[in-house]
Coordinates of C-alpha atoms in Angstrom, one line a residue:
X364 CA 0.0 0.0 0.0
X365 CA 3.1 2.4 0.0
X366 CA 2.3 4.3 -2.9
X367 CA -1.7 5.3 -2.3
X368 CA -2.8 8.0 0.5
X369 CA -3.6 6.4 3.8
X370 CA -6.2 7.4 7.0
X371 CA -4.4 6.2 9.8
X372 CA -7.7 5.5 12.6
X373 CA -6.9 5.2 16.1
X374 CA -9.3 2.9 18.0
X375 CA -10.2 4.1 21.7
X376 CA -12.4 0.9 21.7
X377 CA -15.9 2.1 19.7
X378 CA -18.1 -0.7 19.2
X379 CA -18.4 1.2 15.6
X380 CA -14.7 2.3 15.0
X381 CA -14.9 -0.5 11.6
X382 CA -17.1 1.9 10.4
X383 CA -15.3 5.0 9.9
X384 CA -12.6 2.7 8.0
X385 CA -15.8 1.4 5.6
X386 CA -16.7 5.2 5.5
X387 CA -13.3 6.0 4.6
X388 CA -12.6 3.2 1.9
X389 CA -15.9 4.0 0.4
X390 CA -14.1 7.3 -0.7
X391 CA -11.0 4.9 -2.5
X392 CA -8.8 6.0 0.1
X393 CA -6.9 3.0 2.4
X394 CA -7.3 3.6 5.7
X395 CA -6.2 0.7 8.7
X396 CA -7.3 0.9 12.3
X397 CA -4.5 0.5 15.2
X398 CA -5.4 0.7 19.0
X399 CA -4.3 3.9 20.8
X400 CA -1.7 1.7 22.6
X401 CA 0.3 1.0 19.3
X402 CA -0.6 4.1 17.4
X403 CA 2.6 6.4 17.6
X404 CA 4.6 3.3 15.8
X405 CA 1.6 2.5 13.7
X406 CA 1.7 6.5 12.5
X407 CA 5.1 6.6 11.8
X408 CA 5.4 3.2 9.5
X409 CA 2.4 4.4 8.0
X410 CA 3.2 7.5 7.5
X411 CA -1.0 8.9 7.0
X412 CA -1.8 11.9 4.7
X413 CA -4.5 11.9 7.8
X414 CA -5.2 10.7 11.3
X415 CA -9.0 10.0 12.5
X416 CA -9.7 9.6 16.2
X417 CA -12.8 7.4 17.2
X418 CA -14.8 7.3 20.1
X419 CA -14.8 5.2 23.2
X420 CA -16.5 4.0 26.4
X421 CA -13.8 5.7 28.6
X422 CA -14.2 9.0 30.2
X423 CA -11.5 11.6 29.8
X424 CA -11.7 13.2 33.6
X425 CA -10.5 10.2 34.4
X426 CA -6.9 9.7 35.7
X427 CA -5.9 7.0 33.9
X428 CA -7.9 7.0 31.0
X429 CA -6.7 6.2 26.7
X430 CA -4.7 9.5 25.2
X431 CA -3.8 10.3 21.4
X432 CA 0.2 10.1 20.9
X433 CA 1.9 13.6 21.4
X434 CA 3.2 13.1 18.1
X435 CA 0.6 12.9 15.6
X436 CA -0.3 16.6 16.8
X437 CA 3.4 17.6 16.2
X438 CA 3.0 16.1 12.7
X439 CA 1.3 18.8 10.6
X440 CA -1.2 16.2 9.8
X441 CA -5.0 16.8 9.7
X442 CA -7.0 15.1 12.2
X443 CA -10.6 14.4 13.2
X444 CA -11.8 13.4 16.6
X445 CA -14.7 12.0 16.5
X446 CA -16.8 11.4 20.2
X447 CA -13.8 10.5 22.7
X448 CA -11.8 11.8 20.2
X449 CA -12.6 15.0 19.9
X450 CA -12.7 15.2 24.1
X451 CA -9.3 13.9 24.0
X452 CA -8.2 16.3 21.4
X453 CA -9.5 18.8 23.7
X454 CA -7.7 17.7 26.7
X455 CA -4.1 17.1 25.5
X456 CA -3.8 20.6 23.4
X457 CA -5.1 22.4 26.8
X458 CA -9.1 22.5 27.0
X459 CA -11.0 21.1 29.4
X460 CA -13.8 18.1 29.5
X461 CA -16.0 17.8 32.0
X462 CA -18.4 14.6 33.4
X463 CA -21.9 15.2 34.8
X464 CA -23.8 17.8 32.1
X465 CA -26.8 16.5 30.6
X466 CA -25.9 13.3 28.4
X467 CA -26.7 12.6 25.3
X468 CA -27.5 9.4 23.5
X469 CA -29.7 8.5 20.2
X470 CA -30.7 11.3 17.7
X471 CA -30.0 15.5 18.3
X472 CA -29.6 18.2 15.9
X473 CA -26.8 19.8 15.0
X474 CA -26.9 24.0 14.1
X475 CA -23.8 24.8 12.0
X476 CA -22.9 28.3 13.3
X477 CA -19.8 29.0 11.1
X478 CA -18.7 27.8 7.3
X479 CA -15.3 25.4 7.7
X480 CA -14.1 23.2 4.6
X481 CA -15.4 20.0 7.0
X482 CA -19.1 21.1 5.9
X483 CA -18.7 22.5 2.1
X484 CA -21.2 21.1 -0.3
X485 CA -22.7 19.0 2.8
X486 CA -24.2 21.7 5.5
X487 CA -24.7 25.1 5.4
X488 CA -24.6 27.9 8.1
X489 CA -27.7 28.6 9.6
X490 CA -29.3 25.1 8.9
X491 CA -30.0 22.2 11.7
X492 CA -28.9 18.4 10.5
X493 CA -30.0 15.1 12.3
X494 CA -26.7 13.4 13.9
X495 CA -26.5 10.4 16.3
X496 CA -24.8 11.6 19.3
X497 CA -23.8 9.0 22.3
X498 CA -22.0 10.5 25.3
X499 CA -21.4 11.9 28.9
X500 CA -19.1 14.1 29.0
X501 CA -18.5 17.2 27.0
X502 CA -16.2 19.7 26.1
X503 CA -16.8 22.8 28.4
X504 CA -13.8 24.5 27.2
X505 CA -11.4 24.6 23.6
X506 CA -7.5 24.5 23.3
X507 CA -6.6 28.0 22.1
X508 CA -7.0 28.3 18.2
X509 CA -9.8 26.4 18.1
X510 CA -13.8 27.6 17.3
X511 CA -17.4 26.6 17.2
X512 CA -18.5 25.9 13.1
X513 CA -21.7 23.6 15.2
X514 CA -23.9 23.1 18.4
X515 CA -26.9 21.2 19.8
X516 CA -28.8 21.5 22.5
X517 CA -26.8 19.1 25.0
X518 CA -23.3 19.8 23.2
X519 CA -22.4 23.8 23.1
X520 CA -19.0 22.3 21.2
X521 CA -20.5 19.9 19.6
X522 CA -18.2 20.8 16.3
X523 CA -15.4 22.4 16.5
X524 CA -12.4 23.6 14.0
X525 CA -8.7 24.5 14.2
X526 CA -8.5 25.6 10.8
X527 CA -5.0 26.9 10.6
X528 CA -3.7 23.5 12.3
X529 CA -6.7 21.3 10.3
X530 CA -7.3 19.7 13.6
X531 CA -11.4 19.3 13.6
X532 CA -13.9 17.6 16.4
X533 CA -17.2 16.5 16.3
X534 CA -19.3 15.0 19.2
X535 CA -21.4 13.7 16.8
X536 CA -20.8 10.3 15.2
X537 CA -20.7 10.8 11.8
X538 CA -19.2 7.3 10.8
X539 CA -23.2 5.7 11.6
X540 CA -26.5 5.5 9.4
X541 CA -28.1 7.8 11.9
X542 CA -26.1 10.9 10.6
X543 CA -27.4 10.9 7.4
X544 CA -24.8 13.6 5.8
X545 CA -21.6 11.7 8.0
X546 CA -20.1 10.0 5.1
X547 CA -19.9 13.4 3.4
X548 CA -18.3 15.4 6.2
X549 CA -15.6 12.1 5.9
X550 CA -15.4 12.8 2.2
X551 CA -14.5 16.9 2.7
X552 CA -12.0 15.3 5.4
X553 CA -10.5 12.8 3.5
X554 CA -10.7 14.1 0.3
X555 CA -10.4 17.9 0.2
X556 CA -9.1 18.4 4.1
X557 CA -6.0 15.6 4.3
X558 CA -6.2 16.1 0.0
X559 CA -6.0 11.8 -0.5
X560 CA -6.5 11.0 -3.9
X561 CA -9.3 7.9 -3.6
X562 CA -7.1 5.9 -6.2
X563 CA -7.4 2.6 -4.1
X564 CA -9.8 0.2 -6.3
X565 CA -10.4 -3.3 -6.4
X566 CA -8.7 -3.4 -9.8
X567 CA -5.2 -1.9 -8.0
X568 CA -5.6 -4.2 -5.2
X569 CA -5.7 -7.2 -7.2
X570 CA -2.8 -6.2 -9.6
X571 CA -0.3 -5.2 -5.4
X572 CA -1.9 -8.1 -4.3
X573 CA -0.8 -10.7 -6.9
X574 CA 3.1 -9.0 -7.1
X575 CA 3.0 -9.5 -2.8
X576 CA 1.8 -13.0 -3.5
X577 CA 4.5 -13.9 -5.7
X578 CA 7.1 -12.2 -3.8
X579 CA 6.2 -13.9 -0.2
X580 CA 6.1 -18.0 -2.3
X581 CA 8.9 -17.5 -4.8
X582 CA 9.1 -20.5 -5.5
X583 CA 7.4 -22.5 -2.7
X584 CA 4.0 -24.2 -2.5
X585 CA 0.6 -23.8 -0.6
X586 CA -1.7 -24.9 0.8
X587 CA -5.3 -22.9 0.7
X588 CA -8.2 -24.8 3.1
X589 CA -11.5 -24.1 1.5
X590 CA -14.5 -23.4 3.7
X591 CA -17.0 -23.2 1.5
X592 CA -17.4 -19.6 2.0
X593 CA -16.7 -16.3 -0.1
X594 CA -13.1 -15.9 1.5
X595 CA -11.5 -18.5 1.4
X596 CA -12.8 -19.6 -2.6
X597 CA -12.0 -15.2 -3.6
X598 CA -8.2 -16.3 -1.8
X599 CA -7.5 -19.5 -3.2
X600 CA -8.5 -17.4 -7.3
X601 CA -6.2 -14.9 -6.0
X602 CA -3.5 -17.0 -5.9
X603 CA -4.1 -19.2 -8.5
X604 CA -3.7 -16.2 -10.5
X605 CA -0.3 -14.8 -8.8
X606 CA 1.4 -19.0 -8.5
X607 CA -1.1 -21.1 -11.1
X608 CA 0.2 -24.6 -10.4
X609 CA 1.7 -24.1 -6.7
X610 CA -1.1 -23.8 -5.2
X611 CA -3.5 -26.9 -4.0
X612 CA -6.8 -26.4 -2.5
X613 CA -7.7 -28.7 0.6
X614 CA -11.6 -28.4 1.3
X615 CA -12.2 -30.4 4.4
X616 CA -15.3 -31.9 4.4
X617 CA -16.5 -31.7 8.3
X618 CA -19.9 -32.7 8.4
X619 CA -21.0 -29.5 9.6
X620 CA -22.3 -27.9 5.7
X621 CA -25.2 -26.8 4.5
X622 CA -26.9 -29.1 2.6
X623 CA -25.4 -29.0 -0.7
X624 CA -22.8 -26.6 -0.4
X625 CA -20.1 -29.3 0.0
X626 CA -20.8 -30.7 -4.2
X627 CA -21.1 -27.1 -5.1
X628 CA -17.3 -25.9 -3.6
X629 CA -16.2 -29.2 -5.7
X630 CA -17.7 -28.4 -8.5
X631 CA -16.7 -25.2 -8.8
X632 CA -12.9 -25.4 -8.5
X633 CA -12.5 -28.8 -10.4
X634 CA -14.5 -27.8 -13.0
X635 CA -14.8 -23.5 -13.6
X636 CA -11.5 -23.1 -12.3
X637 CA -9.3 -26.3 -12.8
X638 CA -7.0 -25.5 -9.7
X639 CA -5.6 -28.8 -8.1
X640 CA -8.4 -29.4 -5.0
X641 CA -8.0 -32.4 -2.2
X642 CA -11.5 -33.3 -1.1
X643 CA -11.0 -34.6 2.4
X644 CA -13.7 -36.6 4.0
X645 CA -13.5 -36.0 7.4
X646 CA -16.7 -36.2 8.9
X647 CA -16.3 -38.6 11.4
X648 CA -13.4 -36.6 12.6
X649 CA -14.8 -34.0 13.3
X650 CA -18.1 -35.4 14.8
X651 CA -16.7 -37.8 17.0
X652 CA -14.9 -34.9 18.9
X653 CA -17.6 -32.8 19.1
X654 CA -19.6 -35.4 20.4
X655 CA -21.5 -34.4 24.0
X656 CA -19.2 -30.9 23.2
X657 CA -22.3 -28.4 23.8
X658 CA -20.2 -25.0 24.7
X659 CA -19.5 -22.9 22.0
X660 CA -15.9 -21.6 22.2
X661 CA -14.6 -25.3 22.8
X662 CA -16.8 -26.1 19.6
X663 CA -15.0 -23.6 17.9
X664 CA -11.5 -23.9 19.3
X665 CA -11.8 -28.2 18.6
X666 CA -12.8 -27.3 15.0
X667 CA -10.0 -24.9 14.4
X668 CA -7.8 -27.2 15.6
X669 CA -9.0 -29.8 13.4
X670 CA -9.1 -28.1 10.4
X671 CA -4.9 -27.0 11.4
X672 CA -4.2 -31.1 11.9
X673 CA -6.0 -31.9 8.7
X674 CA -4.3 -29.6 6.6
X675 CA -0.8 -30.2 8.2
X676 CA -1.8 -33.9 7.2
X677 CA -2.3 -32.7 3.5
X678 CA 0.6 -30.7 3.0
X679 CA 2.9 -33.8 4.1
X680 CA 1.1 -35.8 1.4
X681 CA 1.8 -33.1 -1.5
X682 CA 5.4 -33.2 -1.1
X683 CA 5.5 -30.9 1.6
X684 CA 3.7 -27.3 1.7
X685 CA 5.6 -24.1 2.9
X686 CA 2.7 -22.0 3.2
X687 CA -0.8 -22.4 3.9
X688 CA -3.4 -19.7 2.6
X689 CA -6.7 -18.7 4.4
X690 CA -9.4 -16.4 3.7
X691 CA -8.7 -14.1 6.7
X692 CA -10.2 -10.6 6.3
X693 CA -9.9 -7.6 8.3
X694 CA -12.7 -7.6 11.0
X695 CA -11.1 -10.9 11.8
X696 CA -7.7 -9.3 11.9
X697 CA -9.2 -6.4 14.1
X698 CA -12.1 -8.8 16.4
X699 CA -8.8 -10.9 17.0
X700 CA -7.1 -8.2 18.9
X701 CA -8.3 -6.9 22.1
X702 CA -7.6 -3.2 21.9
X703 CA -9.2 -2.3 25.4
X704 CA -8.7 -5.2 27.5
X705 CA -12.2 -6.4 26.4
X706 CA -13.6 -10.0 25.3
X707 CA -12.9 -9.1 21.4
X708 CA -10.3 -11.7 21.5
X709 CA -12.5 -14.3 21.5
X710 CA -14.9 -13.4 18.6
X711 CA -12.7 -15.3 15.8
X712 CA -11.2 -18.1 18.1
X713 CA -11.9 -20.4 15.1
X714 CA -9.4 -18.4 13.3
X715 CA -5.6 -19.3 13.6
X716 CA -5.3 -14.8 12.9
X717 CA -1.7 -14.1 14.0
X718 CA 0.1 -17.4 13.6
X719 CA 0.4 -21.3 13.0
X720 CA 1.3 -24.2 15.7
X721 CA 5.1 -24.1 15.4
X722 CA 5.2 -28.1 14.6
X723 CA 3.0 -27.3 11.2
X724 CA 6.5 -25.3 10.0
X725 CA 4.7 -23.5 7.5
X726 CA 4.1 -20.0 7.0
X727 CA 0.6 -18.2 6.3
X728 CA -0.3 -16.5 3.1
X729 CA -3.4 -14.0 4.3
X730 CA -4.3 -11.8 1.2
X731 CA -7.4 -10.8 1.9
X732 CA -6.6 -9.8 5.4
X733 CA -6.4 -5.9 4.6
X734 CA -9.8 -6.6 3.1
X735 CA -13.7 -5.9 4.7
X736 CA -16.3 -8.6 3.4
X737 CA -17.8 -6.3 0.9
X738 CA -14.3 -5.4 -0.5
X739 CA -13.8 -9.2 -0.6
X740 CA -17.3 -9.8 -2.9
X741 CA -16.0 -6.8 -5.2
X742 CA -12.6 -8.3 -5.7
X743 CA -14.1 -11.7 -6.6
X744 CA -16.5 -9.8 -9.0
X745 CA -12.9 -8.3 -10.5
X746 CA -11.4 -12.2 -10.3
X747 CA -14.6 -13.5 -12.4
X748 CA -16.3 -15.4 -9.8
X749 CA -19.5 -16.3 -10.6
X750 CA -22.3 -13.9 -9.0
X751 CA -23.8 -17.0 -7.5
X752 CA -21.2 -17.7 -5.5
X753 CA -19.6 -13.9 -4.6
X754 CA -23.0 -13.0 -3.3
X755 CA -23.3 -15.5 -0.9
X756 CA -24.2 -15.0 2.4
X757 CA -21.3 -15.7 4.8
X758 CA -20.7 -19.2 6.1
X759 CA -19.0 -19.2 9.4
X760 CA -15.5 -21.7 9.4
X761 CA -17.6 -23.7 12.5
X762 CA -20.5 -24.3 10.2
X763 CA -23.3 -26.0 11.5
X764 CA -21.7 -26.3 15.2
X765 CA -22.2 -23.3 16.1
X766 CA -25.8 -23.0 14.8
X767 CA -26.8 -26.0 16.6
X768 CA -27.0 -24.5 19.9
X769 CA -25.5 -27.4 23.0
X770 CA -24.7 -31.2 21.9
X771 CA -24.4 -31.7 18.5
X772 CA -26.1 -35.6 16.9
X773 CA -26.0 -36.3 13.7
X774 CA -30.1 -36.3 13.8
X775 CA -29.9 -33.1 14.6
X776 CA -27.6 -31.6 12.2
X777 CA -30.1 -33.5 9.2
X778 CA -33.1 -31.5 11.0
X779 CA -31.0 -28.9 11.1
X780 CA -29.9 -28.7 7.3
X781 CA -33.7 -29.4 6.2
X782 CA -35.3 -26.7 7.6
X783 CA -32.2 -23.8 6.5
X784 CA -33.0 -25.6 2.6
X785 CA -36.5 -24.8 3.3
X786 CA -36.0 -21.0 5.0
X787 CA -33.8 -20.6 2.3
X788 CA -35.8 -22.1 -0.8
X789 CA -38.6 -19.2 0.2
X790 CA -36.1 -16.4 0.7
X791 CA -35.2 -17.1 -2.6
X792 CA -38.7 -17.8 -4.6
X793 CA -39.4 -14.5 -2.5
X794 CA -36.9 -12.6 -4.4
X795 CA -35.0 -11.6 -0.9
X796 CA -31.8 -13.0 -0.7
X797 CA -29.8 -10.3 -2.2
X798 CA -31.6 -8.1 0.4
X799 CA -30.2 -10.0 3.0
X800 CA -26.5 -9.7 4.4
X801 CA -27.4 -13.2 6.2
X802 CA -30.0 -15.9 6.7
X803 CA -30.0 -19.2 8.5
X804 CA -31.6 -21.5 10.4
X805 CA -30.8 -22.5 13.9
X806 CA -31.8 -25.5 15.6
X807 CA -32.9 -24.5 19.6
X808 CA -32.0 -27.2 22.2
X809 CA -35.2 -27.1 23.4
X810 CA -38.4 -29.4 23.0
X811 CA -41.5 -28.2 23.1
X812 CA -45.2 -30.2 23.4
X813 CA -47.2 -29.4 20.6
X814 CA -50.2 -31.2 18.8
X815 CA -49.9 -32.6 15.0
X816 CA -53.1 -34.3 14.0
X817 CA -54.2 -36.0 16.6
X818 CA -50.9 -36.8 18.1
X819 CA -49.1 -35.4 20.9
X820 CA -45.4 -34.2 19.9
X821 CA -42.3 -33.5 21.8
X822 CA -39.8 -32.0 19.5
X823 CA -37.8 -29.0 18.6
X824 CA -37.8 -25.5 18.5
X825 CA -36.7 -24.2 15.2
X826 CA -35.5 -20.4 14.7
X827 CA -34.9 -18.2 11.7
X828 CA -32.3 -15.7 11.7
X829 CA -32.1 -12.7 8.9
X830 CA -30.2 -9.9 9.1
X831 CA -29.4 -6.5 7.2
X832 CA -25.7 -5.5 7.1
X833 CA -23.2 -3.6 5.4
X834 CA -19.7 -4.7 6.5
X835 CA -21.0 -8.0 8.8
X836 CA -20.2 -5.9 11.9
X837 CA -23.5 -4.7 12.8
X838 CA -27.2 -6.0 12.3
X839 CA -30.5 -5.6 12.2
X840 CA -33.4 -8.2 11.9
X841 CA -34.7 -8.1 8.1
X842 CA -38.6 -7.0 8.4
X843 CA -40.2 -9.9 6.7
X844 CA -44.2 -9.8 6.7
X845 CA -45.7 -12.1 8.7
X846 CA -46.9 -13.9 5.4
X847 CA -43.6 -14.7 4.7
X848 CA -42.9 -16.6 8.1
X849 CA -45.9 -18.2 8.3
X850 CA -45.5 -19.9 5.0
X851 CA -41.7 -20.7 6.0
X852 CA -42.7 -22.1 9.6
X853 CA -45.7 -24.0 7.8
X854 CA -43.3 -25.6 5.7
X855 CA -40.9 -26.5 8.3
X856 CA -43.4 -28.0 10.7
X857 CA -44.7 -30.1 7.5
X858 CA -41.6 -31.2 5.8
X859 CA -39.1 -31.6 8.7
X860 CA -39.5 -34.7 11.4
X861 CA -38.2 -33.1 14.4
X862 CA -39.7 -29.6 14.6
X863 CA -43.2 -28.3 16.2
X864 CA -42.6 -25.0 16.4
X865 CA -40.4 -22.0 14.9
X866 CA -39.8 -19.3 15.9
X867 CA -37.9 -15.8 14.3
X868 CA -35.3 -13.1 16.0
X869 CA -35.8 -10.2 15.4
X870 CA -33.1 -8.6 17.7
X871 CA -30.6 -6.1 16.5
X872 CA -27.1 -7.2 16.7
X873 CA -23.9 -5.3 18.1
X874 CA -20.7 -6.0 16.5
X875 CA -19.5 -9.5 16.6
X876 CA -22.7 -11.2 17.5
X877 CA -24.4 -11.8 14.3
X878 CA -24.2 -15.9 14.6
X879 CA -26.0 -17.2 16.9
X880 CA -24.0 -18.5 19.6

């Protein structure tokens, strides 16, 4: 990435902070998130045409409380604080923040009192815009050279300019849905502010990409494990296309697919593709050691580990393998790393993000790792995969596991796979799934009594998942009409021995929490 413009953001532990980097690479500029701890080495490797400061649950009166480094406002950089950071700003260039005014949280209004080059073409003076605010404290008092250009009712600075340094804060987050003009105050930033030139396509990615590729093998083979998902098949064309016949595909079978899916990830690579694939049946494998396994992170950490012993397996029996290849994108990157001592780390534990068990003596090949799942879909669009299969929905590396809440049988993994064919059959004949960032079915360990015919039954609970997403960091339920799930549920309850009853969530989900354990 050396020669585009780069947004450095520094993460004060936002549940949203993915989303100003989405914001940002929405404008073709690169942008990479580090956490405030690393930031001043991140800043000067990177070296940023701009620096973005996200918001946080911390509170800046605090003693020991997250701080920008010194040096990125000794840098003659522009910068944006955003939330946190624009209290932090505050208080390290000699304002003052203060706890216990009025909070704020949900929708305000913003009143731009003075023009800036943050607002032009986007908000005029005079006018009041709808913003999403979220927080305690507030700026009470501004670092000398700074002025208000915008204020709400529960933030007096609740936008605030430095024009002669191009340091700018808001209080606002402008990074969410909820401010509906945010993604163009980014653009003036990142654009006409820090002057980047938005030359970073899909098209220049693949060509770096391809030249790192073939720079990290030389001459050395891999391994790429196949999951069935986007990733991993977008990775494995990526590579074909930097190292043709050095590359082998492993796709380990585990028992734990959708139904179909494994004949389709075949099909596709031996066939539309022609790259070298090892189809490894491994189901009992993997089922005997999940069985009477019902908590989730061991479910996930014994299929991980799994998939690492299968493939080291494989590479012995190709002649030995010096890399293996995975489909590793940047929220994993990023969910894998706890930036504020929180649980984060445990989001992707299915993941091996960050290294390989030192017996396997192979290194990993992680192209798409810079890469957000969207980015991921439009590269594979640029690599000629077919639509069908760029578009989707994400299947997690766990699979079935971790959609079949406690013990996993095989019974209930064939209930299981019925009624998802089924919910999905109707999203489909519906027209919906291309609406839909994700849908699944999810097999409840619970039994209910319910009454077929003239039978008593005691048998599952099925639910239905679907959610709306743009990056697979946040959620919300999809709004189906109740037409819609009654025709799926009556399907279900028909056509799938083992369920009496289904039932749909329609809860919205933070980040990290879209599957359903």
């Amino acid at each position: 990435m050396t020669q585009h413009d780069k947004i450095l953001i520094i993460d004060f532990g936002s549940q949203v902070t993915q989303l100003i980097a989405r914001r940002v690479r929405e404008e073709g500029v690169y942008s990479e998130i580090a956490p405030f701890q690393s930031a001043a080495q991140t800043f000067r490797e990177m070296k940023p045409k701009g620096v973005i400061l996200s918001g946080g649950p911390a509170s800046v009166t605090e003693a020991v409380s997250p701080r920008a480094p010194q040096e990125i406002f000794d840098a003659g950089v522009p910068i944006l604080g955003i939330c946190y950071g624009q209290q932090t700003t505050a208080a390290q260039l000699g304002g003052v923040v203060e706890s216990g005014h009025h909070r704020e949280f949900g929708r305000a209004e913003v009143e731009v009192v003075a023009e800036s080059p943050l607002f032009d073409g986007v908000w005029r003076v005079g006018e009041r815009y709808p913003v999403w605010m979220s927080h305690g404290d507030r700026v009470t008092k501004l670092p000398e050279g700074f002025s208000i250009i915008g204020t709400s009712s529960n933030a007096p600075f609740a936008a605030v300019a430095d024009e002669a340094r191009r340091f700018y804060g808001v209080q606002f987050h402008p990074e969410v849905v909820h401010t509906p003009h945010g993604a163009g105050l980014l653009r003036n930033f990142v654009r006409n502010i820090a002057g980047c030139s938005g030359d970073w396509t899909m098209k220049a990615f693949r060509e770096e990409a391809v030249a790192r590729i073939r720079a990290q093998v030389g001459k050395g083979r891999v391994i790429c494990g196949l999951s069935g998902g986007v990733d991993s098949a977008v990775a494995a064309v990526l590579i074909h296309e930097a190292i043709g016949e050095q590359l082998t595909c492993v796709f380990v079978d585990h028992g734990l697919m959708r139904a179909g899916e494994a004949e389709e990830v075949v099909s596709l690579f031996r066939h539309a593709y022609n790259i070298p694939l090892v189809h490894v049946q491994a189901q009992e494998l993997f089922l005997g050691a999940l069985e009477g396994v019902s908590d989730p992170e061991v479910k996930r950490k014994t299929i991980g580990r799994l998939f690492i012993d299968v493939f080291d397996a494989e590479a012995k029996k190709v002649g030995g393998a010096d890399f293996l290849a995975q489909g590793t994108l940047y929220p994993d990157v990023i969910e894998s790393v706890s930036f504020t001592g929180g649980p984060s780390v445990t989001i992707k534990s299915h993941h091996n993000v960050g290294g390989l068990p030192e017996r396997m003596n192979m290194k990993l090949v992680e192209p798409l790792r810079e890469l957000f799942k969207d980015e991921v879909r439009a590269l594979g669009r640029e690599l000629g995969l077919p639509d069908a299969f760029v578009g989707r929905h994400p299947f997690p590396g766990p699979g079935l596991a971790i959609r079949c809440p406690g013990e996993i049988t095989r019974e209930k993994l064939e209930i299981l796979r019925k009624a998802d064919l089924i919910y999905l059959e109707e999203i489909r004949r519906a027209g919906l799934y291309d609406d839909i960032w994700q849908a699944f079915a999810v097999l409840l360990p619970v039994r209910t009594v319910g009454v077929m015919g003239d039978a008593r039954t005691y048998e599952f609970v099925c639910g239905l998942r679907a959610v709306t997403s743009v990056d697979g960091m946040t959620a919300d339920f999809y709004p189906f009409d109740m037409a819609f799930i009654g025709r799926v549920a009556t399907r279900i309850i028909n056509e799938v021995r083992g369920v009496n009853r289904v039932v749909y969530d329609i809860t919205s989900k933070p980040p990290g929490t879209i599957e359903w354990e």
